[in-house]
């Protein structure tokens, strides 16, 4: 059985890879391993060594700490109706990940206006 930390780190690898639009094959090439190994890391089936995690972080343009961010934080308690529709693992939700990727592909000035619109609409709801 995979350790929860290995699963979490694997999820963070997958999320970052996906957000950057990188394939498992490309990440594997950049790190110098086979794509099957990336699959095993992403599922938590295999542990990522410190040196390999360093290489993966470099290939994905993040620090090693990125893979551990939020690991010990507790899920926030639900306090209102607006939070009832938020998935427990937002970064594991495909729809949320699609939205994030699309959001960051919008030019910055338009993105700011979209953000303000979303903020206003959520305050109304």
PDB file of C-alpha atoms in Angstrom:
ATOM      1  CA  UNK A   1       0.000   0.000   0.000  1.00  0.00           C
ATOM      2  CA  UNK A   2       1.316   3.401  -1.004  1.00  0.00           C
ATOM      3  CA  UNK A   3       2.178   5.912   1.706  1.00  0.00           C
ATOM      4  CA  UNK A   4      -0.038   9.026   1.724  1.00  0.00           C
ATOM      5  CA  UNK A   5       2.967  11.299   1.180  1.00  0.00           C
ATOM      6  CA  UNK A   6       4.017   9.348  -1.923  1.00  0.00           C
ATOM      7  CA  UNK A   7       0.474   9.574  -3.282  1.00  0.00           C
ATOM      8  CA  UNK A   8       0.310  13.307  -2.543  1.00  0.00           C
ATOM      9  CA  UNK A   9       3.673  14.033  -4.189  1.00  0.00           C
ATOM     10  CA  UNK A  10       2.583  11.974  -7.204  1.00  0.00           C
ATOM     11  CA  UNK A  11      -0.638  13.958  -7.470  1.00  0.00           C
ATOM     12  CA  UNK A  12       1.303  17.211  -7.359  1.00  0.00           C
ATOM     13  CA  UNK A  13       3.632  15.952 -10.116  1.00  0.00           C
ATOM     14  CA  UNK A  14       0.622  15.026 -12.273  1.00  0.00           C
ATOM     15  CA  UNK A  15      -1.131  18.337 -11.581  1.00  0.00           C
ATOM     16  CA  UNK A  16       1.886  20.458 -12.447  1.00  0.00           C
ATOM     17  CA  UNK A  17       2.679  18.368 -15.532  1.00  0.00           C
ATOM     18  CA  UNK A  18      -0.910  18.642 -16.694  1.00  0.00           C
ATOM     19  CA  UNK A  19      -1.137  22.395 -16.063  1.00  0.00           C
ATOM     20  CA  UNK A  20       1.968  22.970 -18.149  1.00  0.00           C
ATOM     21  CA  UNK A  21       0.562  20.800 -20.937  1.00  0.00           C
ATOM     22  CA  UNK A  22       3.458  18.365 -20.719  1.00  0.00           C
ATOM     23  CA  UNK A  23       3.001  14.685 -21.507  1.00  0.00           C
ATOM     24  CA  UNK A  24       4.333  11.890 -19.332  1.00  0.00           C
ATOM     25  CA  UNK A  25       6.613  10.964 -22.230  1.00  0.00           C
ATOM     26  CA  UNK A  26       8.100  14.471 -22.427  1.00  0.00           C
ATOM     27  CA  UNK A  27       8.647  14.699 -18.676  1.00  0.00           C
ATOM     28  CA  UNK A  28      10.304  11.288 -18.723  1.00  0.00           C
ATOM     29  CA  UNK A  29      12.624  12.413 -21.531  1.00  0.00           C
ATOM     30  CA  UNK A  30      13.597  15.570 -19.641  1.00  0.00           C
ATOM     31  CA  UNK A  31      14.329  13.564 -16.496  1.00  0.00           C
ATOM     32  CA  UNK A  32      16.040  10.704 -18.323  1.00  0.00           C
ATOM     33  CA  UNK A  33      13.696   7.852 -17.426  1.00  0.00           C
ATOM     34  CA  UNK A  34      10.892   5.848 -19.070  1.00  0.00           C
ATOM     35  CA  UNK A  35       7.354   7.246 -19.077  1.00  0.00           C
ATOM     36  CA  UNK A  36       6.113   4.169 -17.184  1.00  0.00           C
ATOM     37  CA  UNK A  37       8.175   5.341 -14.225  1.00  0.00           C
ATOM     38  CA  UNK A  38       6.430   8.729 -14.342  1.00  0.00           C
ATOM     39  CA  UNK A  39       3.101   6.854 -14.282  1.00  0.00           C
ATOM     40  CA  UNK A  40       4.209   4.962 -11.182  1.00  0.00           C
ATOM     41  CA  UNK A  41       5.322   8.176  -9.467  1.00  0.00           C
ATOM     42  CA  UNK A  42       2.037   9.901 -10.280  1.00  0.00           C
ATOM     43  CA  UNK A  43      -0.040   7.102  -8.773  1.00  0.00           C
ATOM     44  CA  UNK A  44       2.174   6.818  -5.712  1.00  0.00           C
ATOM     45  CA  UNK A  45       3.032   3.219  -6.601  1.00  0.00           C
ATOM     46  CA  UNK A  46       6.744   4.115  -6.551  1.00  0.00           C
ATOM     47  CA  UNK A  47       8.477   6.586  -4.292  1.00  0.00           C
ATOM     48  CA  UNK A  48      10.389   9.436  -5.865  1.00  0.00           C
ATOM     49  CA  UNK A  49      13.966   9.744  -4.649  1.00  0.00           C
ATOM     50  CA  UNK A  50      15.225  13.157  -3.580  1.00  0.00           C
ATOM     51  CA  UNK A  51      17.511  13.507  -6.597  1.00  0.00           C
ATOM     52  CA  UNK A  52      14.767  12.425  -9.013  1.00  0.00           C
ATOM     53  CA  UNK A  53      12.308  14.838  -7.403  1.00  0.00           C
ATOM     54  CA  UNK A  54      14.896  17.569  -7.880  1.00  0.00           C
ATOM     55  CA  UNK A  55      15.118  16.717 -11.595  1.00  0.00           C
ATOM     56  CA  UNK A  56      11.318  16.594 -11.949  1.00  0.00           C
ATOM     57  CA  UNK A  57      10.972  19.957 -10.213  1.00  0.00           C
ATOM     58  CA  UNK A  58      13.555  21.452 -12.566  1.00  0.00           C
ATOM     59  CA  UNK A  59      11.778  20.009 -15.625  1.00  0.00           C
ATOM     60  CA  UNK A  60       8.410  21.363 -14.431  1.00  0.00           C
ATOM     61  CA  UNK A  61       9.774  24.767 -13.425  1.00  0.00           C
ATOM     62  CA  UNK A  62       8.960  24.586  -9.716  1.00  0.00           C
ATOM     63  CA  UNK A  63      10.861  24.166  -6.468  1.00  0.00           C
ATOM     64  CA  UNK A  64      10.975  20.814  -4.697  1.00  0.00           C
ATOM     65  CA  UNK A  65       8.866  22.349  -1.929  1.00  0.00           C
ATOM     66  CA  UNK A  66       6.001  22.722  -4.424  1.00  0.00           C
ATOM     67  CA  UNK A  67       5.354  18.983  -4.236  1.00  0.00           C
ATOM     68  CA  UNK A  68       4.787  19.163  -0.471  1.00  0.00           C
ATOM     69  CA  UNK A  69       2.798  22.406  -0.293  1.00  0.00           C
ATOM     70  CA  UNK A  70      -0.471  21.848   1.526  1.00  0.00           C
ATOM     71  CA  UNK A  71       0.372  18.331   2.618  1.00  0.00           C
ATOM     72  CA  UNK A  72      -0.324  18.857   6.319  1.00  0.00           C
ATOM     73  CA  UNK A  73      -3.110  21.352   5.972  1.00  0.00           C
ATOM     74  CA  UNK A  74      -6.541  20.202   7.032  1.00  0.00           C
ATOM     75  CA  UNK A  75      -9.521  20.588   4.745  1.00  0.00           C
ATOM     76  CA  UNK A  76     -11.364  23.767   5.718  1.00  0.00           C
ATOM     77  CA  UNK A  77     -14.658  23.325   7.501  1.00  0.00           C
ATOM     78  CA  UNK A  78     -17.706  24.115   5.438  1.00  0.00           C
ATOM     79  CA  UNK A  79     -19.211  27.346   6.676  1.00  0.00           C
ATOM     80  CA  UNK A  80     -21.664  28.377   3.992  1.00  0.00           C
ATOM     81  CA  UNK A  81     -23.682  27.379   0.974  1.00  0.00           C
ATOM     82  CA  UNK A  82     -21.093  28.633  -1.530  1.00  0.00           C
ATOM     83  CA  UNK A  83     -18.573  26.056  -0.290  1.00  0.00           C
ATOM     84  CA  UNK A  84     -20.938  23.090  -0.677  1.00  0.00           C
ATOM     85  CA  UNK A  85     -20.170  22.860  -4.403  1.00  0.00           C
ATOM     86  CA  UNK A  86     -16.394  22.939  -3.980  1.00  0.00           C
ATOM     87  CA  UNK A  87     -14.808  19.483  -4.375  1.00  0.00           C
ATOM     88  CA  UNK A  88     -12.692  18.292  -1.440  1.00  0.00           C
ATOM     89  CA  UNK A  89      -9.673  17.963  -3.764  1.00  0.00           C
ATOM     90  CA  UNK A  90     -10.001  20.884  -6.176  1.00  0.00           C
ATOM     91  CA  UNK A  91      -6.665  20.104  -7.817  1.00  0.00           C
ATOM     92  CA  UNK A  92      -7.810  16.537  -8.422  1.00  0.00           C
ATOM     93  CA  UNK A  93     -11.030  17.663 -10.102  1.00  0.00           C
ATOM     94  CA  UNK A  94     -10.656  17.544 -13.909  1.00  0.00           C
ATOM     95  CA  UNK A  95     -13.178  20.320 -14.494  1.00  0.00           C
ATOM     96  CA  UNK A  96     -11.318  22.615 -12.085  1.00  0.00           C
ATOM     97  CA  UNK A  97      -7.991  21.797 -13.722  1.00  0.00           C
ATOM     98  CA  UNK A  98      -9.451  22.521 -17.188  1.00  0.00           C
ATOM     99  CA  UNK A  99     -10.738  25.851 -15.898  1.00  0.00           C
ATOM    100  CA  UNK A 100      -7.359  26.781 -14.399  1.00  0.00           C
ATOM    101  CA  UNK A 101      -5.504  25.899 -17.599  1.00  0.00           C
ATOM    102  CA  UNK A 102      -7.993  27.892 -19.689  1.00  0.00           C
ATOM    103  CA  UNK A 103      -7.861  30.830 -17.280  1.00  0.00           C
ATOM    104  CA  UNK A 104      -4.089  31.161 -17.560  1.00  0.00           C
ATOM    105  CA  UNK A 105      -4.221  30.974 -21.359  1.00  0.00           C
ATOM    106  CA  UNK A 106      -6.251  34.218 -21.418  1.00  0.00           C
ATOM    107  CA  UNK A 107      -4.210  37.435 -21.865  1.00  0.00           C
ATOM    108  CA  UNK A 108      -3.468  39.063 -18.507  1.00  0.00           C
ATOM    109  CA  UNK A 109      -5.614  42.204 -18.900  1.00  0.00           C
ATOM    110  CA  UNK A 110      -8.645  40.151 -19.933  1.00  0.00           C
ATOM    111  CA  UNK A 111      -7.902  37.635 -17.181  1.00  0.00           C
ATOM    112  CA  UNK A 112      -8.078  40.385 -14.552  1.00  0.00           C
ATOM    113  CA  UNK A 113     -11.471  41.495 -15.846  1.00  0.00           C
ATOM    114  CA  UNK A 114     -12.732  37.904 -15.881  1.00  0.00           C
ATOM    115  CA  UNK A 115     -11.513  37.455 -12.315  1.00  0.00           C
ATOM    116  CA  UNK A 116     -13.380  40.560 -11.162  1.00  0.00           C
ATOM    117  CA  UNK A 117     -16.530  39.381 -12.944  1.00  0.00           C
ATOM    118  CA  UNK A 118     -16.295  35.986 -11.261  1.00  0.00           C
ATOM    119  CA  UNK A 119     -15.772  37.659  -7.892  1.00  0.00           C
ATOM    120  CA  UNK A 120     -18.874  39.837  -8.366  1.00  0.00           C
ATOM    121  CA  UNK A 121     -20.978  36.889  -9.515  1.00  0.00           C
ATOM    122  CA  UNK A 122     -19.902  34.737  -6.580  1.00  0.00           C
ATOM    123  CA  UNK A 123     -20.785  37.512  -4.126  1.00  0.00           C
ATOM    124  CA  UNK A 124     -24.261  37.657  -5.640  1.00  0.00           C
ATOM    125  CA  UNK A 125     -24.843  33.897  -5.457  1.00  0.00           C
TER     126      UNK A 125
END
